Amino acid sequence: MPNHSITADSPRIVVSNTAEFLRAVGRELEDGIVSPRIFNDPELYSRELSRIFARCWCFVAHESEIPTPGDYVLRYIGEDQFIVVRDEDGQIRVLYNKCTHRGSPVCRVEKGNSSHFRCPYHSWMFKNNGEWSGAPYRKKAYKKLDAAQWGLVAAPHVDSVHGLIFACLDPDAPTLDEYLGGMRWYLDVLLGLNDQGMSTIGEPQRWRVPANWKSGAENFMADAYHVPSLHRSAEEVGMFPGIEGGGAGPQGVNRHVFFDEGHGMIVNDGFLPAPWHRSGFPPEVADTFQLDRLTEDQRQWVASHSASTFLIFPNFGLVRVPASPHPDAPPTVFTYLRQWQPSGPDMIVNWNWTLGWNSASDEFNEQAYVAALSMHGPAGILEQDDTVVWGGAPVAGSSVFARKSGMRFNFQLGLDDMSDYAEDPDWKFPGRATTSALGEAPQRAFYRRWLREVSTPDHAEPDHTDQEENA
Ligand code: FES
Ligand SMILES: [Fe+2]
């Protein structure tokens, strides 16, 4: 059993050198303890933007939001704003929304359809594939302009899977499939169940939450432990079934599945009794699933498992759980996408998209939409619970007393036989599975990935950062 006591010579007071601090974070993480500083530190946040959000594959939109040429939406990677647009040839582009003349945003509305974007400042024009296409007085003003050099700057990589569009700002990145690894298998069994696929219902909701983005990510990745305490009221009013009996708590029929790359999920081995089947969907929906699209292993998984909450590193989540749209209604299984966009180290902009099955009735999808918003919309009963409690970490992260006292956060659940929680040697599907969800192995994997990324210099960063890294 490791010694978890606070010692005088451990780097618990103030380590001014960021590289030294990160080495200490790595040592402490092995013991399941984490400094509050990582939840509110301008230097670490700057590294997160350049080394995580500008290097990882990040979700930007669902294909159903931009179905026809010219359709676009405005989205973010880290704090940078992009136009996600389907060009005239049907190709999806992710274009940095800053004019190459003086930096004014060329697109000023959240969504629309346009063949071109015209900058309001001096009226440079860009096609919806990003190419420079003209300027006022062009023949007199820009006789020698090399138009090929002055298009909108595009994300170097864009790809999609089951309608989810991801972009990556790192030219040297692996492919999206390589990045997802075993999580691609789980996207197949969650979203790829028939040819018709899923579409977003309505607009994504967005709201600001005073918290650090990592708190949302790690919570949805694996934090079943909080459900019976924080969300008990949802069960008490009849909107969230059977927490202790296996609904979403840490015991019962739940387990973790996770990857060393910092992706993971809570897997539920059967949410609802008959007649609900196949991942908790009623027959009218489940009968539209074309299981011959899946491998034999995937079919077995669909017959007996579902994922309740799910994270693709760094900040993209998916949730599929049953809940009642109102206290007198039976549970409906809903699916929504969640993104915790950073807006400073102590602020998240939450993004929330509900998905409906294209093969299901409008009535079912409407019930699922209402259930999703009742639980996890801006005023959702679970959402209010979560977002209130996440606010403490960044406050402690900038607190003088927390730093002087050497305060640490505890991530020891499931470590070294502390709980009934072990890796399941019989799990035959992708990822590392545990025997229950009464542990925090996925969260520790998430923070190890976080640490690897923020500790690895980016070749595009200024020289002084690399020098500090090597100090
Ligand atoms: S800033 Fe866009 S045209 Fe000048
Ligand atoms: Fe929660």
Short mmCIF file of C-alpha atoms and ligand atoms in Angstrom, two decimals:
data_model
loop_
_atom_site.label_atom_id
_atom_site.label_comp_id
_atom_site.label_asym_id
_atom_site.label_seq_id
_atom_site.Cartn_x
_atom_site.Cartn_y
_atom_site.Cartn_z
CA MET A 1 0.00 0.00 0.00
CA PRO A 2 1.60 3.30 -0.97
CA ASN A 3 2.16 5.94 1.63
CA HIS A 4 -0.44 8.62 0.97
CA SER A 5 0.54 10.89 3.82
CA ILE A 6 1.70 14.42 3.16
CA THR A 7 5.43 14.77 3.72
CA ALA A 8 7.44 17.91 4.22
CA ASP A 9 9.76 17.26 1.32
CA SER A 10 7.08 16.38 -1.21
CA PRO A 11 6.43 19.18 -3.71
CA ARG A 12 3.21 20.26 -2.08
CA ILE A 13 3.76 23.91 -1.36
CA VAL A 14 4.50 26.00 -4.43
CA VAL A 15 6.57 24.72 -7.32
CA SER A 16 7.10 27.69 -9.59
CA ASN A 17 8.65 25.78 -12.46
CA THR A 18 5.84 24.20 -14.45
CA ALA A 19 7.94 21.29 -15.72
CA GLU A 20 8.98 20.43 -12.16
CA PHE A 21 5.39 20.72 -10.98
CA LEU A 22 4.25 18.32 -13.70
CA ARG A 23 6.86 15.75 -12.71
CA ALA A 24 5.45 15.93 -9.18
CA VAL A 25 1.92 15.49 -10.57
CA GLY A 26 3.08 12.30 -12.26
CA ARG A 27 4.51 10.90 -9.04
CA GLU A 28 1.42 11.79 -7.03
CA LEU A 29 -0.93 10.35 -9.61
CA GLU A 30 0.56 6.92 -9.01
CA ASP A 31 -0.76 7.24 -5.45
CA GLY A 32 -4.15 8.50 -6.65
CA ILE A 33 -3.73 12.09 -5.49
CA VAL A 34 -4.02 15.23 -7.56
CA SER A 35 -3.14 18.85 -6.90
CA PRO A 36 -6.05 21.34 -7.10
CA ARG A 37 -3.69 23.58 -9.08
CA ILE A 38 -4.34 21.65 -12.29
CA PHE A 39 -7.93 22.93 -12.20
CA ASN A 40 -7.03 26.60 -12.26
CA ASP A 41 -3.61 27.64 -13.49
CA PRO A 42 -3.06 30.03 -16.42
CA GLU A 43 0.19 28.38 -17.55
CA LEU A 44 -1.28 24.88 -17.48
CA TYR A 45 -4.37 26.15 -19.26
CA SER A 46 -2.23 27.68 -21.98
CA ARG A 47 -0.53 24.30 -22.40
CA GLU A 48 -3.91 22.58 -22.57
CA LEU A 49 -4.94 24.82 -25.44
CA SER A 50 -1.75 24.27 -27.46
CA ARG A 51 -0.86 20.71 -26.48
CA ILE A 52 -4.28 19.10 -26.05
CA PHE A 53 -6.93 20.97 -27.99
CA ALA A 54 -4.61 21.90 -30.87
CA ARG A 55 -3.17 18.37 -31.07
CA CYS A 56 -6.05 15.96 -30.40
CA TRP A 57 -8.96 15.08 -32.65
CA CYS A 58 -11.85 17.23 -31.39
CA PHE A 59 -15.56 16.85 -32.14
CA VAL A 60 -16.97 19.85 -34.02
CA ALA A 61 -20.45 18.98 -35.33
CA HIS A 62 -22.86 16.25 -36.41
CA GLU A 63 -23.25 15.70 -40.15
CA SER A 64 -27.01 16.12 -39.89
CA GLU A 65 -26.46 19.76 -38.88
CA ILE A 66 -25.00 20.55 -42.31
CA PRO A 67 -26.75 18.17 -44.73
CA THR A 68 -26.60 20.21 -47.96
CA PRO A 69 -23.84 22.15 -49.80
CA GLY A 70 -23.33 25.58 -48.29
CA ASP A 71 -24.68 24.62 -44.84
CA TYR A 72 -22.45 25.80 -42.04
CA VAL A 73 -22.29 26.12 -38.24
CA LEU A 74 -19.82 27.98 -36.02
CA ARG A 75 -17.89 25.78 -33.61
CA TYR A 76 -14.85 25.82 -31.34
CA ILE A 77 -11.65 23.86 -30.88
CA GLY A 78 -10.21 25.03 -27.59
CA GLU A 79 -11.02 28.73 -27.73
CA ASP A 80 -10.55 29.09 -31.49
CA GLN A 81 -13.67 29.56 -33.58
CA PHE A 82 -14.16 27.64 -36.84
CA ILE A 83 -16.73 27.52 -39.61
CA VAL A 84 -17.76 23.88 -40.11
CA VAL A 85 -19.14 23.97 -43.65
CA ARG A 86 -20.17 21.58 -46.40
CA ASP A 87 -18.67 23.03 -49.57
CA GLU A 88 -20.22 23.05 -53.04
CA ASP A 89 -18.75 19.60 -53.74
CA GLY A 90 -20.20 18.16 -50.54
CA GLN A 91 -16.86 17.99 -48.73
CA ILE A 92 -16.83 19.05 -45.08
CA ARG A 93 -14.31 21.81 -44.29
CA VAL A 94 -13.31 23.25 -40.95
CA LEU A 95 -12.15 26.83 -41.60
CA TYR A 96 -10.65 29.23 -39.08
CA ASN A 97 -13.13 32.09 -38.82
CA LYS A 98 -10.62 34.91 -39.16
CA CYS A 99 -10.01 36.91 -42.31
CA THR A 100 -6.49 36.59 -43.69
CA HIS A 101 -6.44 40.35 -44.34
CA ARG A 102 -6.77 41.77 -40.79
CA GLY A 103 -8.33 39.02 -38.74
CA SER A 104 -11.96 40.05 -38.64
CA PRO A 105 -14.39 37.11 -38.36
CA VAL A 106 -15.81 36.49 -41.83
CA CYS A 107 -18.88 34.66 -40.53
CA ARG A 108 -21.00 36.37 -37.90
CA VAL A 109 -23.99 34.07 -37.43
CA GLU A 110 -24.21 30.71 -35.70
CA LYS A 111 -25.54 28.77 -38.68
CA GLY A 112 -26.77 29.26 -42.20
CA ASN A 113 -26.17 28.46 -45.84
CA SER A 114 -23.84 30.35 -48.12
CA SER A 115 -21.66 29.75 -51.16
CA HIS A 116 -19.22 32.44 -49.98
CA PHE A 117 -18.15 34.30 -46.87
CA ARG A 118 -17.59 38.04 -47.24
CA CYS A 119 -15.52 39.80 -44.64
CA PRO A 120 -17.38 42.89 -43.36
CA TYR A 121 -14.21 44.99 -42.92
CA HIS A 122 -12.85 45.44 -46.49
CA SER A 123 -14.97 42.80 -48.25
CA TRP A 124 -12.42 40.18 -49.10
CA MET A 125 -14.38 37.19 -50.37
CA PHE A 126 -13.86 33.49 -49.71
CA LYS A 127 -15.58 30.48 -51.27
CA ASN A 128 -17.17 28.00 -48.87
CA ASN A 129 -14.23 25.66 -49.46
CA GLY A 130 -12.01 28.38 -47.98
CA GLU A 131 -10.40 29.58 -51.22
CA TRP A 132 -9.76 33.33 -51.66
CA SER A 133 -12.13 34.50 -54.35
CA GLY A 134 -11.92 38.27 -54.63
CA ALA A 135 -11.60 41.74 -53.14
CA PRO A 136 -12.83 45.24 -53.99
CA TYR A 137 -10.85 46.97 -56.77
CA ARG A 138 -9.04 43.71 -57.26
CA LYS A 139 -7.56 44.50 -60.66
CA LYS A 140 -6.08 47.79 -59.42
CA ALA A 141 -5.41 46.90 -55.79
CA TYR A 142 -4.06 43.38 -55.98
CA LYS A 143 -2.41 43.03 -59.39
CA LYS A 144 0.16 40.58 -58.07
CA LEU A 145 -1.69 38.87 -55.21
CA ASP A 146 -1.14 35.11 -55.12
CA ALA A 147 -4.75 34.12 -54.37
CA ALA A 148 -3.76 30.55 -53.56
CA GLN A 149 -1.89 31.83 -50.50
CA TRP A 150 -4.69 33.89 -48.96
CA GLY A 151 -7.61 31.57 -48.43
CA LEU A 152 -9.12 30.96 -45.00
CA VAL A 153 -6.83 28.81 -42.90
CA ALA A 154 -8.22 25.27 -42.74
CA ALA A 155 -7.89 22.54 -40.13
CA PRO A 156 -5.38 20.11 -41.64
CA HIS A 157 -7.47 17.03 -40.83
CA VAL A 158 -11.25 16.49 -40.91
CA ASP A 159 -12.97 13.13 -40.75
CA SER A 160 -16.24 11.65 -39.53
CA VAL A 161 -17.55 8.46 -38.03
CA HIS A 162 -21.25 7.55 -37.75
CA GLY A 163 -22.14 11.19 -38.42
CA LEU A 164 -19.76 12.64 -35.83
CA ILE A 165 -17.41 15.18 -37.44
CA PHE A 166 -14.00 15.53 -35.84
CA ALA A 167 -11.17 17.90 -36.77
CA CYS A 168 -7.52 17.95 -35.78
CA LEU A 169 -5.24 20.97 -35.93
CA ASP A 170 -2.00 18.99 -35.83
CA PRO A 171 -0.62 18.31 -39.33
CA ASP A 172 1.30 15.30 -37.99
CA ALA A 173 -1.66 13.69 -36.23
CA PRO A 174 -2.62 10.03 -36.54
CA THR A 175 -5.78 9.22 -38.48
CA LEU A 176 -9.11 9.53 -36.66
CA ASP A 177 -9.42 5.73 -36.59
CA GLU A 178 -5.98 5.42 -35.01
CA TYR A 179 -6.82 8.16 -32.53
CA LEU A 180 -10.07 6.48 -31.47
CA GLY A 181 -8.49 3.04 -31.20
CA GLY A 182 -10.91 0.63 -29.49
CA MET A 183 -13.48 3.40 -28.99
CA ARG A 184 -14.33 3.11 -32.68
CA TRP A 185 -15.69 -0.38 -31.92
CA TYR A 186 -17.98 1.11 -29.29
CA LEU A 187 -19.17 3.88 -31.60
CA ASP A 188 -20.25 1.11 -33.99
CA VAL A 189 -22.38 -0.57 -31.35
CA LEU A 190 -23.85 2.68 -30.04
CA LEU A 191 -24.45 4.72 -33.19
CA GLY A 192 -23.98 2.34 -36.12
CA LEU A 193 -26.93 0.07 -35.51
CA ASN A 194 -28.66 0.69 -38.84
CA ASP A 195 -28.15 2.31 -42.24
CA GLN A 196 -30.44 5.24 -41.44
CA GLY A 197 -28.32 6.38 -38.51
CA MET A 198 -29.11 9.24 -36.17
CA SER A 199 -29.70 12.99 -36.52
CA THR A 200 -29.59 15.89 -34.15
CA ILE A 201 -32.96 17.07 -32.84
CA GLY A 202 -33.18 20.86 -32.88
CA GLU A 203 -30.26 23.10 -32.03
CA PRO A 204 -27.48 22.33 -29.57
CA GLN A 205 -28.03 24.02 -26.21
CA ARG A 206 -25.10 26.00 -24.82
CA TRP A 207 -24.59 27.40 -21.37
CA ARG A 208 -21.75 28.58 -19.22
CA VAL A 209 -20.69 26.66 -16.12
CA PRO A 210 -18.13 28.07 -13.66
CA ALA A 211 -15.92 24.96 -13.55
CA ASN A 212 -12.87 23.42 -15.20
CA TRP A 213 -13.46 21.42 -18.39
CA LYS A 214 -11.67 18.35 -16.97
CA SER A 215 -14.30 17.98 -14.22
CA GLY A 216 -17.00 17.41 -16.84
CA ALA A 217 -14.85 15.03 -18.86
CA GLU A 218 -13.78 12.79 -15.98
CA ASN A 219 -17.28 12.78 -14.50
CA PHE A 220 -18.95 11.53 -17.67
CA MET A 221 -16.10 9.14 -18.36
CA ALA A 222 -16.52 7.11 -15.23
CA ASP A 223 -17.91 8.77 -12.09
CA ALA A 224 -20.65 6.34 -11.13
CA TYR A 225 -19.75 6.90 -7.48
CA HIS A 226 -21.49 10.28 -7.31
CA VAL A 227 -24.83 9.14 -8.70
CA PRO A 228 -26.51 7.73 -5.56
CA SER A 229 -25.64 10.82 -3.53
CA LEU A 230 -25.74 13.78 -5.88
CA HIS A 231 -28.61 12.56 -8.06
CA ARG A 232 -30.76 10.88 -5.43
CA SER A 233 -33.47 13.52 -5.76
CA ALA A 234 -34.07 12.52 -9.39
CA GLU A 235 -34.94 9.01 -8.26
CA GLU A 236 -37.07 10.33 -5.41
CA VAL A 237 -39.31 12.29 -7.78
CA GLY A 238 -39.62 9.27 -10.08
CA MET A 239 -37.58 10.46 -13.06
CA PHE A 240 -34.46 8.30 -12.84
CA PRO A 241 -35.05 4.59 -12.27
CA GLY A 242 -33.33 2.24 -9.90
CA ILE A 243 -30.08 3.95 -8.92
CA GLU A 244 -29.03 1.33 -6.38
CA GLY A 245 -30.61 -1.53 -8.31
CA GLY A 246 -28.31 -0.97 -11.24
CA GLY A 247 -29.63 2.19 -12.88
CA ALA A 248 -26.46 4.20 -12.82
CA GLY A 249 -24.76 3.71 -9.48
CA PRO A 250 -21.30 2.27 -8.92
CA GLN A 251 -22.39 -1.25 -8.02
CA GLY A 252 -25.15 -3.45 -9.41
CA VAL A 253 -24.70 -4.07 -13.11
CA ASN A 254 -22.25 -1.29 -13.90
CA ARG A 255 -18.58 -1.54 -14.75
CA HIS A 256 -15.88 0.59 -16.33
CA VAL A 257 -14.30 0.07 -19.71
CA PHE A 258 -11.38 2.33 -20.46
CA PHE A 259 -8.22 2.79 -22.50
CA ASP A 260 -4.77 4.04 -21.59
CA GLU A 261 -5.33 6.81 -24.16
CA GLY A 262 -7.76 8.45 -21.70
CA HIS A 263 -10.99 7.35 -23.40
CA GLY A 264 -13.56 5.34 -21.47
CA MET A 265 -17.12 4.70 -20.39
CA ILE A 266 -19.48 3.29 -17.82
CA VAL A 267 -20.93 0.09 -19.24
CA ASN A 268 -24.28 -1.11 -18.01
CA ASP A 269 -25.15 -4.78 -18.33
CA GLY A 270 -28.85 -4.31 -18.92
CA PHE A 271 -30.68 -1.19 -17.85
CA LEU A 272 -34.28 -2.21 -18.11
CA PRO A 273 -36.33 -5.40 -17.86
CA ALA A 274 -38.35 -6.87 -20.74
CA PRO A 275 -40.00 -5.73 -22.96
CA TRP A 276 -37.08 -3.34 -23.28
CA HIS A 277 -34.23 -4.97 -25.09
CA ARG A 278 -31.17 -4.30 -27.20
CA SER A 279 -29.45 -1.56 -25.27
CA GLY A 280 -32.66 -0.59 -23.55
CA PHE A 281 -34.69 0.38 -26.62
CA PRO A 282 -38.33 -0.64 -27.05
CA PRO A 283 -39.14 -3.11 -29.83
CA GLU A 284 -40.45 -0.39 -32.18
CA VAL A 285 -36.92 1.05 -32.26
CA ALA A 286 -34.83 -2.06 -31.67
CA ASP A 287 -36.53 -3.87 -34.54
CA THR A 288 -35.09 -1.32 -36.96
CA PHE A 289 -31.53 -2.24 -35.98
CA GLN A 290 -29.63 -4.17 -38.63
CA LEU A 291 -27.39 -6.31 -36.50
CA ASP A 292 -25.79 -7.90 -39.55
CA ARG A 293 -23.81 -4.67 -39.84
CA LEU A 294 -21.93 -5.75 -36.72
CA THR A 295 -19.39 -8.45 -35.98
CA GLU A 296 -20.41 -11.46 -33.89
CA ASP A 297 -18.67 -9.94 -30.84
CA GLN A 298 -20.47 -6.66 -31.35
CA ARG A 299 -23.83 -8.44 -31.64
CA GLN A 300 -23.18 -10.19 -28.34
CA TRP A 301 -22.31 -6.89 -26.74
CA VAL A 302 -25.48 -5.19 -28.00
CA ALA A 303 -27.61 -8.05 -26.69
CA SER A 304 -26.44 -7.65 -23.12
CA HIS A 305 -24.73 -4.29 -22.60
CA SER A 306 -25.07 -0.58 -23.08
CA ALA A 307 -22.87 2.39 -22.33
CA SER A 308 -24.42 4.96 -20.08
CA THR A 309 -21.81 7.72 -20.18
CA PHE A 310 -18.82 7.82 -22.49
CA LEU A 311 -15.77 10.02 -23.11
CA ILE A 312 -13.45 10.44 -26.07
CA PHE A 313 -10.41 12.35 -24.87
CA PRO A 314 -10.23 15.24 -24.36
CA ASN A 315 -13.72 16.71 -24.06
CA PHE A 316 -16.34 14.84 -26.07
CA GLY A 317 -19.00 12.81 -24.32
CA LEU A 318 -21.95 10.65 -25.26
CA VAL A 319 -24.74 9.61 -22.92
CA ARG A 320 -27.34 6.89 -23.37
CA VAL A 321 -29.56 6.30 -20.38
CA PRO A 322 -33.25 5.85 -19.66
CA ALA A 323 -35.14 8.58 -17.86
CA SER A 324 -38.71 9.76 -17.67
CA PRO A 325 -39.69 12.86 -19.60
CA HIS A 326 -41.90 13.78 -16.62
CA PRO A 327 -42.66 12.10 -13.28
CA ASP A 328 -45.73 10.18 -14.48
CA ALA A 329 -44.21 8.81 -17.69
CA PRO A 330 -42.32 5.55 -18.22
CA PRO A 331 -38.58 5.81 -18.91
CA THR A 332 -37.37 6.54 -22.41
CA VAL A 333 -33.82 5.81 -23.55
CA PHE A 334 -32.21 8.95 -24.91
CA THR A 335 -28.88 9.65 -26.57
CA TYR A 336 -27.10 12.92 -26.41
CA LEU A 337 -23.70 14.34 -27.22
CA ARG A 338 -21.90 16.58 -24.78
CA GLN A 339 -18.87 18.78 -25.09
CA TRP A 340 -17.14 20.70 -22.30
CA GLN A 341 -15.53 23.57 -24.17
CA PRO A 342 -12.88 25.43 -22.20
CA SER A 343 -13.36 29.15 -21.78
CA GLY A 344 -10.52 29.92 -19.41
CA PRO A 345 -9.29 27.53 -16.70
CA ASP A 346 -12.35 28.14 -14.53
CA MET A 347 -15.16 28.31 -17.07
CA ILE A 348 -16.82 25.72 -19.32
CA VAL A 349 -19.22 26.34 -22.16
CA ASN A 350 -21.37 23.21 -22.12
CA TRP A 351 -22.66 22.06 -25.52
CA ASN A 352 -25.49 19.56 -25.70
CA TRP A 353 -26.99 17.83 -28.77
CA THR A 354 -29.84 15.31 -28.51
CA LEU A 355 -29.82 12.59 -31.19
CA GLY A 356 -32.86 10.83 -32.60
CA TRP A 357 -32.98 7.62 -34.62
CA ASN A 358 -33.90 8.35 -38.24
CA SER A 359 -35.71 4.99 -38.22
CA ALA A 360 -37.85 5.79 -35.14
CA SER A 361 -41.18 7.54 -34.93
CA ASP A 362 -41.37 11.28 -34.30
CA GLU A 363 -43.24 10.44 -31.11
CA PHE A 364 -40.39 8.28 -29.74
CA ASN A 365 -37.74 10.84 -30.68
CA GLU A 366 -39.77 13.63 -29.11
CA GLN A 367 -40.08 11.68 -25.86
CA ALA A 368 -36.34 11.02 -25.95
CA TYR A 369 -35.66 14.71 -26.56
CA VAL A 370 -37.83 15.81 -23.64
CA ALA A 371 -36.28 13.14 -21.39
CA ALA A 372 -32.77 14.24 -22.39
CA LEU A 373 -33.47 17.90 -21.68
CA SER A 374 -35.29 17.08 -18.45
CA MET A 375 -32.16 15.35 -17.24
CA HIS A 376 -29.27 17.14 -18.92
CA GLY A 377 -30.51 20.30 -20.60
CA PRO A 378 -29.50 23.69 -19.13
CA ALA A 379 -32.24 23.32 -16.50
CA GLY A 380 -32.03 19.51 -16.37
CA ILE A 381 -32.42 17.92 -12.98
CA LEU A 382 -29.11 16.01 -13.20
CA GLU A 383 -27.32 18.87 -14.89
CA GLN A 384 -28.05 21.31 -12.10
CA ASP A 385 -26.71 18.81 -9.57
CA ASP A 386 -23.47 18.26 -11.50
CA THR A 387 -22.63 21.80 -12.43
CA VAL A 388 -23.05 23.14 -8.91
CA VAL A 389 -20.56 20.70 -7.40
CA TRP A 390 -17.90 21.02 -10.13
CA GLY A 391 -17.43 24.69 -9.25
CA GLY A 392 -15.32 23.95 -6.17
CA ALA A 393 -12.24 22.54 -7.91
CA PRO A 394 -11.09 25.73 -9.69
CA VAL A 395 -11.77 27.81 -6.59
CA ALA A 396 -9.49 25.51 -4.59
CA GLY A 397 -7.09 25.53 -7.53
CA SER A 398 -6.45 29.25 -7.11
CA SER A 399 -6.78 29.35 -3.33
CA VAL A 400 -3.82 30.59 -1.30
CA PHE A 401 -4.75 28.37 1.63
CA ALA A 402 -5.20 25.26 -0.54
CA ARG A 403 -1.74 25.82 -1.97
CA LYS A 404 -0.04 26.66 1.34
CA SER A 405 -1.61 23.75 3.17
CA GLY A 406 -0.64 21.26 0.46
CA MET A 407 -4.26 20.23 -0.05
CA ARG A 408 -4.77 17.38 -2.49
CA PHE A 409 -7.79 15.75 -4.16
CA ASN A 410 -8.39 12.03 -3.72
CA PHE A 411 -8.54 9.72 -6.73
CA GLN A 412 -7.76 6.55 -4.77
CA LEU A 413 -11.07 4.75 -5.19
CA GLY A 414 -10.33 1.24 -6.39
CA LEU A 415 -6.58 1.63 -5.92
CA ASP A 416 -4.67 -1.19 -4.24
CA ASP A 417 -7.72 -3.18 -3.09
CA MET A 418 -9.32 -0.14 -1.49
CA SER A 419 -12.71 -1.25 -2.83
CA ASP A 420 -14.46 -4.20 -4.47
CA TYR A 421 -13.02 -3.30 -7.81
CA ALA A 422 -10.59 -5.13 -10.03
CA GLU A 423 -9.75 -5.56 -13.66
CA ASP A 424 -11.91 -8.26 -15.26
CA PRO A 425 -9.65 -10.86 -16.88
CA ASP A 426 -12.59 -12.40 -18.76
CA TRP A 427 -13.62 -9.25 -20.66
CA LYS A 428 -13.41 -10.20 -24.31
CA PHE A 429 -14.38 -6.88 -25.87
CA PRO A 430 -12.03 -3.91 -26.54
CA GLY A 431 -10.52 -1.99 -23.64
CA ARG A 432 -9.73 -2.73 -20.02
CA ALA A 433 -12.86 -3.65 -18.08
CA THR A 434 -13.41 -3.65 -14.35
CA THR A 435 -15.66 -5.83 -12.22
CA SER A 436 -17.73 -2.90 -10.91
CA ALA A 437 -17.78 0.86 -11.22
CA LEU A 438 -16.73 1.37 -7.59
CA GLY A 439 -13.32 2.69 -8.56
CA GLU A 440 -11.48 5.47 -10.38
CA ALA A 441 -9.08 3.67 -12.70
CA PRO A 442 -10.47 5.46 -15.80
CA GLN A 443 -10.08 8.87 -14.18
CA ARG A 444 -6.45 8.06 -13.34
CA ALA A 445 -5.92 7.00 -16.97
CA PHE A 446 -7.51 10.28 -18.09
CA TYR A 447 -5.14 12.36 -15.96
CA ARG A 448 -2.12 10.31 -17.06
CA ARG A 449 -3.03 11.08 -20.68
CA TRP A 450 -3.56 14.74 -19.73
CA LEU A 451 -0.14 14.78 -18.08
CA ARG A 452 1.59 13.19 -21.08
CA GLU A 453 0.08 15.78 -23.40
CA VAL A 454 0.76 18.90 -21.35
CA SER A 455 4.31 17.66 -20.67
CA THR A 456 5.16 17.17 -24.35
CA PRO A 457 6.28 20.33 -26.17
CA ASP A 458 4.59 21.28 -29.39
CA HIS A 459 6.88 22.05 -32.29
CA ALA A 460 4.82 25.14 -33.10
CA GLU A 461 5.32 26.69 -29.65
CA PRO A 462 7.78 29.53 -29.01
CA ASP A 463 11.35 28.49 -28.20
CA HIS A 464 11.23 29.61 -24.56
CA THR A 465 8.61 26.96 -23.73
CA ASP A 466 10.85 24.16 -24.96
CA GLN A 467 13.77 25.58 -23.04
CA GLU A 468 11.78 25.52 -19.84
CA GLU A 469 10.67 21.97 -20.60
CA ASN A 470 14.27 20.84 -20.87
CA ALA A 471 15.44 22.74 -17.79
S1 FES B 1 -10.13 42.36 -42.41
FE1 FES B 1 -11.22 41.15 -43.79
S2 FES B 1 -11.18 42.26 -45.60
FE2 FES B 1 -9.95 43.40 -44.28
FE FE B 2 -23.88 13.46 -12.60
#
